[in-house]
Amino acid sequence: MDWITGAMTVLAMERIGRKHWAGWLVGLLNQALWAYLIYSRELWGLALLTAILTWRYSVHLYRWKKERA
């Protein structure tokens, strides 16, 4: 699972860097995997970061789709 979340993080950043809206979606979905890891391994120090990133990915995905519409 560590490798999957790491790879998805890199993929999201690559897609965002290439100005593709799906990068925000991949990043948002990846936060669900991070939340699972945090819960299952009790990595509570990462919980706030995951919450903030989930919020930011959501806001940016919404803005991106709104601008394109």
Coordinates of C-alpha atoms in Angstrom, one line a residue:
M1 CA 0.0 0.0 0.0
D2 CA 2.9 2.4 0.7
W3 CA 4.1 2.0 -2.9
I4 CA 0.7 2.6 -4.3
T5 CA 0.1 5.8 -2.4
G6 CA 3.6 7.0 -3.2
A7 CA 3.1 6.3 -6.9
M8 CA -0.3 8.0 -6.9
T9 CA 1.2 11.1 -5.3
V10 CA 3.8 11.3 -8.0
L11 CA 1.2 10.7 -10.7
A12 CA -1.0 13.4 -9.4
M13 CA 1.8 15.9 -9.3
E14 CA 2.8 15.0 -12.8
R15 CA -0.7 15.4 -14.2
I16 CA -1.2 18.7 -12.3
G17 CA 2.2 19.9 -13.6
R18 CA 1.0 19.2 -17.1
K19 CA -2.1 21.2 -16.5
H20 CA -4.5 18.2 -16.7
W21 CA -7.5 18.3 -14.4
A22 CA -7.3 14.6 -13.7
G23 CA -4.3 15.3 -11.5
W24 CA -6.5 16.9 -8.9
L25 CA -8.9 13.9 -9.1
V26 CA -6.0 11.4 -8.7
G27 CA -4.7 13.4 -5.7
L28 CA -8.1 13.5 -4.1
L29 CA -8.6 9.7 -4.5
N30 CA -5.1 9.2 -3.2
Q31 CA -6.1 11.0 0.1
A32 CA -8.6 8.2 0.8
L33 CA -5.8 5.7 0.6
W34 CA -3.7 7.8 2.9
A35 CA -6.6 8.0 5.3
Y36 CA -6.8 4.2 5.3
L37 CA -3.0 3.9 6.0
I38 CA -3.2 6.5 8.8
Y39 CA -6.1 4.7 10.4
S40 CA -4.8 1.1 10.0
R41 CA -1.2 1.9 11.1
E42 CA -2.2 4.6 13.6
L43 CA -0.1 7.3 12.0
W44 CA -2.1 10.1 13.6
G45 CA 0.6 12.7 12.9
L46 CA -0.3 12.6 9.2
A47 CA -4.1 13.0 9.8
L48 CA -4.0 16.8 9.7
L49 CA -1.9 16.9 6.5
T50 CA -4.3 14.5 4.8
A51 CA -7.3 16.5 5.8
I52 CA -5.7 19.7 4.5
L53 CA -4.7 18.1 1.2
T54 CA -8.2 16.6 0.8
W55 CA -9.6 20.1 1.2
R56 CA -7.1 21.6 -1.3
Y57 CA -7.5 18.9 -3.9
S58 CA -11.3 19.3 -3.7
V59 CA -11.2 23.1 -4.0
H60 CA -8.8 23.0 -7.0
L61 CA -10.7 20.3 -8.8
Y62 CA -13.9 22.3 -8.4
R63 CA -12.3 25.5 -9.6
W64 CA -10.7 23.7 -12.5
K65 CA -14.0 22.1 -13.7
K66 CA -15.9 25.4 -13.2
E67 CA -13.4 27.3 -15.3
R68 CA -13.6 24.7 -18.1
A69 CA -17.4 24.7 -18.1

